[in-house]
Amino acid sequence: MKKTIVKLKDKFVNFVKRIKKEKMISNYFKNNRLFLLFVLVCVVNSTLLRFFTMPTVENYLSIKTILADTAIVVIIGSFSYLFKNRKRYIYLLVWATIFTTICVINSVYYTFYTSFASVSMLSLTQYIGEVGDAVVQNVLQLKDLFYLIPYIFFIYYYYRLKKRGLYKNYPKEVRGKKFRHTLVFGVAILVAFCLSLSSLEISRFVKQWNREYIVMRFGIYLYQGNDLVASLTPTISAMFGYDEAKKEFTEYYQDRSDEQDYTNEYTNIFEGRNVIVIHAESLQALTLNKTFNGVEVTPNLNKMIKEGLFFSNFYSQVSVGTSSDTELTYNTSLMPTQSGTAFVSYFDRTYISTPKLMKEKGYYTFSMHANNADFWNRRTMHKSLGYDDFYSKETYEVDDENIIGLGLSDKEFFKQSVEKIKKISEEHDKYYGLLITLTNHTPFSDVDKYGDFSVTMKTTVTNPDGTTSEIEAPYLEGTKLGNYFKSVHYADEALGEFFNMMDEEGLLDNTVVILYGDHDARLPKSDYILMNNYDPVTNEVKSKDDPTYEEYDSFDYELDRKVPLLIWTKDQVVTGTVDYTMGMYDVMPTIGNMLGFYNKYALGHDIFEIKDDNIVVFPNGNWVTNLMYYNSQKGQYKLLKDEVISDDYILLNNEYAEKLLDVSNKAIVFDLFNPNSEEEAVSKNN
Ligand code: GP9
Ligand code: MN
């Protein structure tokens, strides 16, 4: 061992001596000037872009991001050594042009949309128009021309080298060696960068929806490359298997009636009313009717539950697209796609959606969300879903003091939204609108801004001398779940204010409110165990041997991910609690029956027709019925009622779930709701 270390040391010392003697470093710089300048120009431009768009030092001078940019540029640049003479320069020039163009386009795009451009958008001709206008109006912005300075210098430098006879041509073997060494070096940097990534960074990169985050961590070149792949994947996967998909789709729906063939006590009950839908971020059902020391977490929602129709066994059905998956399923009664997300990858498909069907009934349809319009690609996808207008961050006044967590606080969002709804109500006879909240979003760390709500546990304890005393144990204070309850309390307060403001403006009359939690809050299981098994005396989780210890397994965790669904009117037309097992995909048929529209292609059911026979399928193949929760990955289940289940029951439900997921995915990927999908598929194949 010692010998090897000495040997290695000697080798290293000799190598350093050789470097010094042969002036390897300075020679390298001398002999590869143009290549090095190419790398510098491209990395500087990418850094400049971050400087102009997200100007905090940790963004633009992030070593990791610079490493990522360098790796990409070195790897691509290394191939230049395969070319002879002037061709080597041309190769580098082409790539310098591509990289500079990427920076300029994104710089312009960011000014308008506070986000980064996507290749997929270029497939929309209307979009080219918008971007084109943006470029023209924006052309005078000096910052967008900055990227040209390094680029022009690169061209100038080549001619200077050439003039002085310093631009060399290398023999084939030397070029091959240079290519290999440079490529290996570039790959080594890339590997170092990849090793430094956290799982959150990797997952965000794969999902590709939070574009600012990706550019900040991965640099513009990796972002755009990833974007290119993500944009082409849907087109490529839609090129093969159209006929089979269409056949499967047709068979699946062949027994369905074209018109609604039933009525029940809710049919057309809300026809003609205005509709306000509230997409409540990360609101889980377990927060409702929950108290800490006698104080309710959600007093306003609890009141509304009493006054309206509450669905107590309701699940969201999201995949990696979280918020956007719920928006898809709520609006179309389809399931999230099996790869990518519908909002990002399949925004250009035809959808049969609630807003479109409401429009057919003469409604003005809109959505409101005070975040960047490009988050989850809503700017485009909300159009595809049939919203006439999307009021995004650009239409709200956002001051620093009104920011909580991800952006504009819910209280301020609602305040400004009421103004907008008031105007809408003056201009339109009937309207259908979606309001997407934001404050109650993970990581729930802006606790100081949620207001006072304590998640301690006040209790009476017996002292060793037999006397009793009152204590206030910390309980959930400082835990993520505790902070979540505080955040939900804030969100509930904001909702309370919203309803008061709406009522004052008379906007709740002749209106129906639909409120859903979009998905669970992704809280750690250990926090639930603490909540259910807390010992205030020791301030710890009870021992498993304690007879009062409540087991909490992964099924309990899955079942606790339930979210609320509430249908409410001021005049209390519908009231009560419905405890049928229900999923997000059942909302469209259920409210369709109430509002007077029907979608033959809904994958869910009107809950008042299917009642206890319902099954909620999750995108990963798991499912839940009133009898059991089935985990398809593990093949395990938990019984929810004291009833014996046959193997056939599981088998049939598994088949049902698989078929449903497959049909849903194919309908989206192959654009099967588009009447022209067949011709388009044929032209793609030719
Ligand atoms: C983004 C917001 C959150 O605008 O809706 O999305 P999520 O992280 O919940 O999917
Ligand atoms: Mn969400």
XYZ file of C-alpha atoms and ligand atoms in Angstrom:
697
model
C 0.000 0.000 0.000
C 2.771 2.370 1.064
C 4.695 1.491 -2.082
C 1.735 2.293 -4.298
C 1.253 5.662 -2.608
C 4.947 6.485 -3.075
C 4.726 5.403 -6.720
C 1.658 7.522 -7.328
C 3.288 10.468 -5.592
C 6.375 10.104 -7.789
C 4.234 9.909 -10.883
C 2.370 13.041 -9.885
C 5.589 14.952 -9.079
C 7.068 13.905 -12.417
C 3.882 14.967 -14.194
C 3.992 18.399 -12.535
C 7.692 18.720 -13.436
C 6.895 17.780 -17.024
C 4.134 20.346 -17.122
C 6.581 22.990 -15.900
C 9.407 21.914 -18.186
C 7.368 21.546 -21.295
C 5.213 24.541 -20.484
C 2.215 22.290 -21.175
C -0.379 24.685 -19.791
C 0.793 27.761 -21.600
C 1.261 25.678 -24.737
C -2.261 24.346 -24.409
C -3.617 27.866 -24.160
C -1.526 28.955 -27.131
C -2.602 26.056 -29.333
C -6.298 26.051 -28.520
C -7.104 29.741 -28.401
C -10.163 29.648 -30.600
C -11.659 26.648 -28.847
C -11.104 28.223 -25.427
C -12.622 31.475 -26.578
C -15.635 29.553 -27.881
C -16.116 27.972 -24.440
C -15.708 31.331 -22.722
C -18.158 33.132 -25.035
C -20.879 30.532 -24.560
C -20.452 30.291 -20.778
C -20.335 34.080 -20.405
C -23.530 34.459 -22.429
C -25.373 31.897 -20.342
C -24.181 33.677 -17.173
C -25.246 37.029 -18.626
C -28.703 35.609 -19.255
C -29.056 34.595 -15.609
C -27.698 37.978 -14.583
C -30.339 39.830 -16.608
C -33.224 37.544 -15.729
C -32.716 36.327 -12.160
C -30.217 38.809 -10.778
C -29.102 37.388 -7.464
C -25.476 36.409 -7.022
C -26.313 32.797 -6.143
C -28.162 32.517 -9.452
C -25.750 33.959 -11.916
C -22.506 33.062 -10.171
C -23.566 29.584 -9.159
C -20.481 27.375 -9.593
C -22.658 24.352 -10.249
C -24.526 26.039 -13.079
C -21.313 27.342 -14.609
C -19.980 23.792 -14.411
C -23.043 22.487 -16.267
C -22.711 25.126 -18.988
C -18.982 24.439 -19.356
C -19.529 20.693 -19.633
C -22.087 21.068 -22.431
C -20.041 23.608 -24.350
C -16.793 21.613 -24.014
C -18.465 18.375 -25.119
C -20.066 19.993 -28.159
C -16.933 22.017 -28.935
C -14.693 18.921 -28.746
C -16.140 17.678 -32.041
C -14.639 20.705 -33.783
C -11.260 18.946 -33.651
C -12.587 16.365 -36.077
C -12.755 19.081 -38.737
C -9.900 20.319 -40.854
C -8.697 23.890 -41.112
C -11.403 26.531 -41.684
C -14.171 23.943 -41.225
C -13.195 23.753 -37.565
C -13.915 27.460 -37.206
C -17.213 27.121 -39.122
C -18.304 24.312 -36.795
C -17.563 26.429 -33.726
C -19.215 29.460 -35.298
C -22.423 27.513 -36.009
C -22.613 26.409 -32.384
C -21.697 29.841 -31.046
C -24.560 31.189 -33.179
C -26.984 28.580 -31.841
C -25.970 29.217 -28.220
C -26.076 33.000 -28.599
C -29.489 32.805 -30.286
C -30.773 30.671 -27.414
C -29.619 33.364 -24.974
C -31.104 36.253 -26.979
C -34.484 34.539 -27.492
C -34.743 33.601 -23.838
C -33.704 37.065 -22.744
C -36.481 38.627 -24.841
C -38.983 35.968 -23.807
C -38.225 36.477 -20.139
C -38.948 40.192 -20.324
C -42.457 39.409 -21.508
C -43.360 36.227 -19.741
C -41.001 36.026 -16.740
C -40.119 32.547 -17.868
C -37.970 30.751 -20.410
C -38.914 29.745 -23.940
C -39.919 26.256 -25.004
C -39.342 24.672 -28.401
C -42.770 23.033 -28.173
C -44.429 26.438 -28.256
C -43.076 27.016 -31.729
C -45.410 24.343 -33.037
C -48.276 26.681 -32.299
C -48.516 29.156 -35.126
C -50.490 31.621 -33.032
C -47.674 31.521 -30.547
C -45.060 32.396 -33.153
C -47.186 35.457 -33.802
C -47.082 36.421 -30.141
C -43.361 35.851 -29.788
C -42.765 37.644 -33.072
C -44.620 40.701 -31.775
C -42.710 40.492 -28.559
C -39.382 40.499 -30.383
C -40.333 43.518 -32.451
C -41.568 45.527 -29.475
C -38.615 44.483 -27.429
C -35.884 44.967 -29.976
C -34.660 48.222 -28.490
C -33.855 46.720 -25.114
C -30.120 47.080 -24.795
C -29.665 44.051 -22.561
C -30.741 41.687 -25.340
C -27.890 42.904 -27.516
C -25.227 42.319 -24.893
C -24.940 38.676 -25.900
C -23.753 39.768 -29.326
C -20.606 41.404 -27.950
C -18.817 38.163 -26.956
C -20.153 36.544 -30.131
C -18.803 39.269 -32.425
C -15.528 39.205 -30.554
C -15.274 35.483 -31.316
C -15.564 36.154 -35.071
C -13.122 39.059 -34.889
C -10.640 36.954 -32.937
C -10.662 34.202 -35.554
C -9.733 36.655 -38.321
C -7.049 38.162 -36.120
C -5.517 34.726 -35.453
C -5.662 33.921 -39.126
C -4.041 37.171 -40.154
C -1.169 36.604 -37.756
C -0.761 33.035 -38.916
C -1.698 31.715 -35.479
C -4.712 29.685 -36.598
C -3.159 26.275 -37.114
C -4.137 23.226 -39.028
C -3.329 19.959 -37.260
C -2.517 16.560 -38.735
C -5.243 13.907 -38.462
C -3.660 12.059 -35.506
C -3.231 15.260 -33.492
C -6.832 16.238 -34.168
C -8.050 12.818 -33.096
C -6.068 13.038 -29.865
C -7.313 16.548 -29.129
C -10.889 15.457 -29.771
C -10.630 12.467 -27.411
C -8.940 14.411 -24.609
C -11.365 17.320 -24.798
C -14.383 15.038 -24.923
C -13.180 13.075 -21.889
C -12.572 16.330 -20.033
C -16.084 17.601 -20.875
C -17.687 14.323 -19.824
C -15.704 14.382 -16.559
C -17.105 17.840 -15.732
C -20.594 16.622 -16.592
C -20.202 13.610 -14.308
C -18.958 15.881 -11.482
C -22.005 18.090 -12.022
C -24.416 15.140 -12.044
C -22.926 13.790 -8.820
C -23.592 17.118 -7.132
C -27.335 17.000 -7.901
C -29.971 16.426 -5.253
C -32.969 14.188 -5.915
C -35.245 17.254 -5.910
C -33.127 18.871 -8.628
C -33.218 15.707 -10.728
C -36.972 15.314 -10.369
C -37.612 18.939 -11.318
C -35.348 18.533 -14.332
C -37.297 15.497 -15.471
C -40.665 17.214 -15.016
C -39.413 20.367 -16.777
C -42.268 22.565 -15.575
C -40.549 25.019 -13.271
C -38.435 26.570 -15.970
C -36.814 29.265 -13.840
C -35.633 26.657 -11.374
C -34.096 24.520 -14.115
C -32.267 27.402 -15.776
C -31.009 28.552 -12.371
C -29.600 25.096 -11.473
C -28.802 23.516 -14.861
C -28.044 26.496 -17.059
C -29.831 27.567 -20.208
C -28.166 25.037 -22.536
C -29.130 21.948 -20.576
C -32.595 23.431 -20.055
C -33.088 23.976 -23.779
C -31.713 20.548 -24.690
C -34.006 18.880 -22.183
C -36.869 21.015 -23.428
C -36.172 19.875 -26.999
C -36.319 16.199 -26.002
C -39.459 16.761 -23.889
C -41.093 18.606 -26.790
C -40.315 15.937 -29.367
C -41.266 12.914 -27.256
C -45.053 13.380 -27.580
C -44.786 13.765 -31.359
C -42.628 10.679 -31.687
C -44.799 8.522 -29.427
C -47.915 9.656 -31.313
C -46.413 8.476 -34.605
C -46.829 4.768 -33.965
C -49.883 2.750 -33.045
C -52.662 5.180 -33.980
C -54.971 2.531 -35.497
C -54.740 0.216 -32.530
C -55.310 3.103 -30.106
C -58.344 4.331 -32.019
C -59.809 0.825 -32.051
C -59.324 0.379 -28.318
C -60.802 3.806 -27.674
C -63.875 3.171 -29.842
C -64.500 -0.186 -28.205
C -64.185 1.287 -24.739
C -66.912 3.842 -25.366
C -69.134 1.872 -27.769
C -71.853 1.123 -25.207
C -72.051 4.679 -23.939
C -75.027 6.752 -24.861
C -74.396 9.962 -26.827
C -76.819 11.868 -24.634
C -77.325 11.651 -20.900
C -79.787 8.785 -20.418
C -80.792 9.269 -16.790
C -82.014 11.923 -14.382
C -81.763 12.097 -10.627
C -82.649 14.554 -7.867
C -79.661 16.759 -8.800
C -80.309 16.964 -12.545
C -80.114 20.584 -13.788
C -80.421 21.822 -10.199
C -77.871 24.603 -10.850
C -78.636 25.312 -14.494
C -78.112 28.988 -15.279
C -76.228 29.826 -12.075
C -72.795 31.415 -12.088
C -70.061 29.042 -10.992
C -66.986 29.807 -8.903
C -64.529 26.934 -8.547
C -61.845 27.135 -5.886
C -58.743 25.036 -6.392
C -57.427 24.918 -2.830
C -53.703 24.246 -2.902
C -52.585 21.205 -0.864
C -55.739 21.181 1.258
C -56.172 17.801 2.915
C -59.432 16.623 4.390
C -57.865 15.852 7.758
C -57.491 19.572 8.485
C -61.278 19.988 8.538
C -63.077 19.923 11.867
C -59.692 19.581 13.548
C -58.954 21.594 16.672
C -55.906 22.475 18.724
C -56.747 23.311 22.321
C -60.348 23.835 21.262
C -59.508 26.219 18.413
C -60.580 25.141 14.921
C -57.959 24.994 12.141
C -60.576 25.754 9.479
C -63.550 27.578 11.071
C -64.742 29.017 7.756
C -64.603 25.764 5.835
C -66.278 23.938 8.718
C -69.159 26.386 8.501
C -69.426 25.924 4.745
C -69.420 22.152 5.093
C -72.457 22.443 7.353
C -74.217 24.725 4.885
C -73.335 22.804 1.710
C -72.879 19.369 0.201
C -69.663 17.820 1.476
C -67.976 14.756 -0.025
C -66.051 13.170 2.799
C -64.379 10.320 0.906
C -62.852 12.191 -1.952
C -59.418 11.615 -3.530
C -57.303 13.563 -5.971
C -55.670 11.432 -8.654
C -52.401 13.148 -9.374
C -49.143 11.911 -10.815
C -45.931 13.948 -11.199
C -47.970 16.871 -12.553
C -49.553 17.565 -9.109
C -51.583 20.809 -9.418
C -51.763 20.575 -13.187
C -52.837 16.910 -13.108
C -55.744 17.846 -10.886
C -56.674 20.694 -13.235
C -56.656 18.179 -16.108
C -58.701 15.537 -14.298
C -61.149 18.009 -12.770
C -61.779 19.647 -16.151
C -61.848 16.611 -18.442
C -62.478 13.512 -16.317
C -59.315 12.024 -17.870
C -56.298 10.676 -16.011
C -52.796 12.177 -15.980
C -50.575 10.844 -18.767
C -48.239 7.935 -18.199
C -45.111 9.854 -19.156
C -44.483 13.570 -18.831
C -47.458 15.711 -17.905
C -50.445 16.565 -20.052
C -50.000 20.278 -19.315
C -46.401 20.363 -20.524
C -46.247 17.640 -23.172
C -49.776 17.390 -24.543
C -51.089 20.924 -24.342
C -51.849 20.934 -28.078
C -54.327 18.043 -27.950
C -58.085 18.469 -28.202
C -59.912 18.141 -24.883
C -63.579 17.843 -24.049
C -63.702 19.955 -20.939
C -66.068 21.566 -18.457
C -65.194 25.136 -19.551
C -65.849 24.226 -23.206
C -69.203 22.635 -22.387
C -70.116 25.636 -20.226
C -69.203 27.938 -23.105
C -71.646 26.034 -25.280
C -74.267 26.969 -22.696
C -73.448 30.643 -23.093
C -71.068 31.063 -20.199
C -67.973 33.275 -20.130
C -65.173 31.101 -18.743
C -62.041 32.255 -16.946
C -59.276 31.108 -14.635
C -57.308 33.144 -12.084
C -53.950 32.345 -10.501
C -51.456 34.926 -9.262
C -48.385 32.931 -10.251
C -46.330 33.075 -13.447
C -48.538 32.070 -16.363
C -45.929 29.603 -17.569
C -45.934 27.569 -14.383
C -47.264 24.217 -15.502
C -47.612 25.788 -18.950
C -51.008 27.149 -17.919
C -50.792 30.089 -20.325
C -51.254 27.664 -23.201
C -53.034 24.754 -21.560
C -55.821 26.843 -20.056
C -56.630 27.923 -23.605
C -56.702 24.271 -24.702
C -59.061 23.537 -21.814
C -61.419 26.227 -23.020
C -60.961 29.093 -20.583
C -61.707 32.319 -22.443
C -59.220 34.223 -20.303
C -56.481 33.349 -17.859
C -55.771 36.073 -15.299
C -52.213 35.261 -14.195
C -49.590 37.144 -12.168
C -49.284 39.711 -14.960
C -52.778 40.962 -14.140
C -52.238 41.233 -10.358
C -50.386 43.854 -8.369
C -47.692 42.035 -6.473
C -45.824 44.001 -3.784
C -43.087 42.545 -1.618
C -45.166 42.917 1.535
C -47.936 40.805 -0.003
C -45.750 37.828 -0.765
C -46.025 34.628 1.227
C -44.239 31.445 0.163
C -44.385 31.007 -3.609
C -45.927 34.374 -4.408
C -48.883 36.695 -3.895
C -50.675 35.849 -0.643
C -54.125 34.257 -0.878
C -55.714 37.182 0.994
C -54.416 39.688 -1.521
C -55.145 37.317 -4.415
C -58.775 37.003 -3.359
C -59.099 40.739 -2.758
C -57.915 41.582 -6.248
C -59.848 38.669 -7.769
C -63.147 39.926 -6.320
C -62.561 43.208 -8.177
C -62.016 41.275 -11.380
C -65.090 39.054 -10.824
C -67.168 42.160 -10.150
C -66.151 43.543 -13.520
C -66.792 40.193 -15.197
C -70.274 40.037 -13.658
C -71.048 43.451 -15.123
C -69.889 42.429 -18.580
C -71.250 38.891 -18.802
C -74.616 37.289 -18.250
C -73.291 34.039 -16.882
C -69.784 33.073 -15.948
C -67.815 30.019 -14.924
C -64.499 30.759 -13.203
C -61.665 28.887 -11.543
C -59.541 30.464 -8.779
C -56.285 28.672 -7.992
C -54.810 29.498 -4.581
C -51.103 29.497 -3.860
C -50.164 30.269 -0.247
C -50.782 26.824 1.204
C -47.939 25.294 -0.773
C -45.071 23.209 0.509
C -42.623 23.850 2.292
C -44.939 25.849 4.634
C -41.944 27.695 6.022
C -43.247 31.286 5.965
C -44.789 30.590 9.378
C -44.361 34.169 10.646
C -46.723 35.369 7.952
C -49.545 32.911 8.634
C -50.788 34.796 11.706
C -51.235 33.387 15.190
C -52.286 29.803 15.393
C -50.827 27.467 17.926
C -50.379 23.730 17.451
C -49.395 22.993 21.041
C -51.201 20.611 23.383
C -52.577 21.965 26.645
C -53.236 19.201 29.095
C -53.528 18.350 32.772
C -50.809 16.154 34.254
C -50.577 14.470 37.631
C -47.427 15.331 39.553
C -45.508 12.740 41.635
C -47.052 14.218 44.827
C -50.561 13.559 43.510
C -51.370 17.188 42.680
C -52.270 18.180 39.144
C -50.981 20.984 36.966
C -51.769 22.433 33.564
C -49.010 22.166 30.970
C -48.694 23.349 27.409
C -46.579 20.802 25.558
C -44.988 21.835 22.226
C -46.759 18.979 20.326
C -46.591 19.849 16.609
C -44.786 23.188 17.022
C -41.723 23.234 14.771
C -42.757 20.167 12.731
C -43.671 20.331 9.057
C -47.164 19.062 9.830
C -47.538 21.731 12.537
C -46.494 24.444 10.111
C -48.923 22.983 7.604
C -51.844 23.390 10.018
C -50.800 27.016 10.570
C -50.672 27.555 6.822
C -54.088 25.927 6.348
C -55.475 28.165 9.086
C -54.258 31.148 7.081
C -55.727 29.729 3.850
C -59.067 29.224 5.610
C -59.029 32.789 6.908
C -58.349 34.013 3.372
C -61.301 31.962 2.113
C -63.513 33.449 4.834
C -62.521 36.956 3.724
C -63.170 36.013 0.094
C -66.711 34.886 0.824
C -67.420 38.029 2.845
C -66.158 40.266 0.036
C -68.090 38.304 -2.594
C -71.228 38.518 -0.485
C -70.838 42.264 0.056
C -70.705 42.699 -3.716
C -73.782 40.502 -4.144
C -71.693 38.009 -6.095
C -72.832 34.969 -4.137
C -76.456 35.289 -5.143
C -77.410 32.909 -7.912
C -73.927 31.397 -7.694
C -72.681 27.921 -6.924
C -69.266 27.435 -5.350
C -67.284 24.246 -5.931
C -64.201 23.832 -3.776
C -61.643 21.027 -3.949
C -58.254 20.293 -2.414
C -55.904 19.742 -5.368
C -53.742 17.030 -3.760
C -52.178 16.155 -0.450
C -49.426 18.269 1.109
C -46.681 15.631 0.818
C -45.949 15.615 4.532
C -43.689 13.068 6.221
C -45.336 9.948 7.609
C -43.349 10.378 10.833
C -45.248 13.631 11.507
C -48.585 11.814 11.316
C -47.264 9.186 13.712
C -46.247 11.966 16.091
C -49.647 13.632 15.777
C -51.502 10.407 16.575
C -49.166 9.133 19.285
C -47.870 12.157 21.139
C -47.032 11.980 24.808
C -47.203 15.537 26.216
C -45.325 14.575 29.391
C -42.220 13.273 27.667
C -42.724 15.475 24.593
C -42.027 12.386 22.485
C -43.789 9.732 20.444
C -45.254 7.071 22.725
C -43.523 3.738 22.825
C -45.016 1.044 20.582
C -45.581 -1.008 23.734
C -47.887 1.640 25.127
C -51.431 0.190 25.017
C -52.738 3.506 23.646
C -50.239 3.511 20.741
C -52.088 3.678 17.404
C -50.462 1.862 14.493
C -50.054 4.017 11.407
C -49.055 2.098 8.284
C -48.521 3.110 4.677
C -52.201 2.430 3.913
C -53.297 4.840 6.631
C -50.954 7.349 5.058
C -52.485 6.805 1.601
C -56.011 7.099 2.984
C -55.117 10.286 4.847
C -54.212 11.883 1.531
C -57.922 12.481 0.993
C -58.871 16.013 0.010
C -62.141 17.875 0.486
C -64.798 18.423 -2.160
C -67.591 20.818 -1.373
C -70.527 22.183 -3.340
C -72.046 25.219 -1.688
C -74.713 27.800 -2.395
C -75.710 30.721 -0.233
C -79.348 29.643 -0.304
C -78.385 26.116 0.780
C -79.982 24.312 -2.142
C -77.872 21.225 -1.497
C -76.729 20.105 1.951
C -75.452 17.014 3.685
C -72.449 14.716 3.691
C -71.848 12.180 0.943
C -69.483 9.406 1.959
C -69.289 7.399 -1.258
C -65.712 6.798 -2.383
C -65.111 9.376 -5.058
C -62.240 10.667 -7.191
C -61.388 13.877 -9.024
C -62.537 12.259 -12.285
C -66.053 11.909 -10.886
C -66.467 15.667 -10.479
C -67.110 16.462 -14.154
C -70.008 13.973 -14.583
C -71.407 14.839 -11.144
C -71.469 18.620 -11.644
C -72.360 18.144 -15.313
C -75.634 16.582 -14.217
C -76.214 19.519 -11.857
C -75.289 22.219 -14.372
C -76.874 20.601 -17.404
C -74.020 19.254 -19.537
C -72.880 15.764 -20.439
C -69.572 14.285 -21.590
C -69.820 10.834 -23.097
C -66.065 10.361 -22.688
C -65.802 11.014 -18.957
C -63.869 8.269 -17.215
C -65.522 8.974 -13.879
C -69.183 8.757 -12.936
C -71.942 10.878 -11.569
C -71.482 9.866 -7.949
C -75.233 9.964 -7.327
C -75.692 7.254 -9.964
C -72.764 4.949 -9.187
C -72.973 5.508 -5.419
C -71.215 2.771 -3.449
C -70.078 0.857 -6.543
C -67.465 3.420 -7.403
C -63.748 2.821 -7.870
C -61.085 5.515 -7.761
C -58.097 4.612 -9.908
C -54.767 6.311 -9.244
C -52.221 7.000 -11.999
C -49.802 4.396 -10.566
C -52.445 1.656 -10.870
C -53.464 1.662 -7.181
C -57.192 1.920 -6.556
C -59.667 2.379 -3.769
C -63.298 1.340 -3.405
C -65.603 1.481 -0.413
C -64.309 -1.988 0.472
C -60.558 -1.789 0.078
C -57.451 0.158 -0.824
C -55.305 -1.823 -3.232
C -51.601 -1.182 -3.778
C -50.870 -2.527 -7.256
C -47.093 -2.222 -6.979
C -46.881 -4.379 -3.905
C -49.986 -6.455 -4.569
C -51.110 -5.690 -1.002
C -54.355 -4.259 0.280
C -56.164 -2.960 3.306
C -59.791 -3.792 3.930
C -61.959 -0.810 4.717
C -65.028 -2.752 5.742
C -65.522 -5.950 7.599
C -66.285 -7.897 4.449
C -64.578 -10.845 2.825
C -63.165 -10.013 -0.592
C -62.832 -12.588 -3.356
C -59.757 -12.832 -5.586
C -62.048 -12.092 -8.518
C -62.944 -8.722 -7.046
C -59.278 -7.716 -7.057
C -58.674 -9.200 -10.493
C -61.619 -7.419 -12.091
C -60.761 -4.096 -10.498
C -57.132 -4.418 -11.576
C -58.253 -5.044 -15.141
C -60.653 -2.127 -14.966
C -57.915 0.191 -13.658
C -55.370 -0.873 -16.264
C -57.819 -0.464 -19.134
C -58.982 2.930 -17.918
C -55.415 4.228 -17.591
C -54.508 2.881 -21.001
C -57.525 4.369 -22.788
C -57.037 7.718 -21.074
C -53.377 7.853 -22.011
C -54.007 6.879 -25.622
C -56.869 9.368 -25.960
C -54.451 12.148 -25.017
C -51.277 10.961 -26.768
C -53.070 10.167 -30.071
C -55.345 13.193 -29.810
C -58.447 11.017 -30.155
C -60.923 13.764 -29.248
C -59.740 15.704 -32.262
C -62.092 15.010 -35.184
C -59.117 15.353 -37.547
C -56.760 13.127 -35.569
C -56.836 10.403 -38.207
C -55.702 12.632 -41.064
C -53.075 14.204 -38.833
C -51.774 10.788 -37.792
C -51.552 9.708 -41.452
C -49.675 12.850 -42.437
C -47.242 12.359 -39.522
C -46.469 8.844 -40.722
C -45.841 9.878 -44.311
C -47.946 26.606 -9.211
C -48.842 26.057 -8.173
C -48.237 24.876 -7.472
O -48.444 27.723 -9.834
O -50.104 25.796 -8.673
O -48.178 23.734 -8.204
P -47.867 22.326 -7.494
O -46.442 22.365 -6.996
O -48.830 22.146 -6.378
O -48.049 21.313 -8.574
Mn -50.917 22.049 -6.103
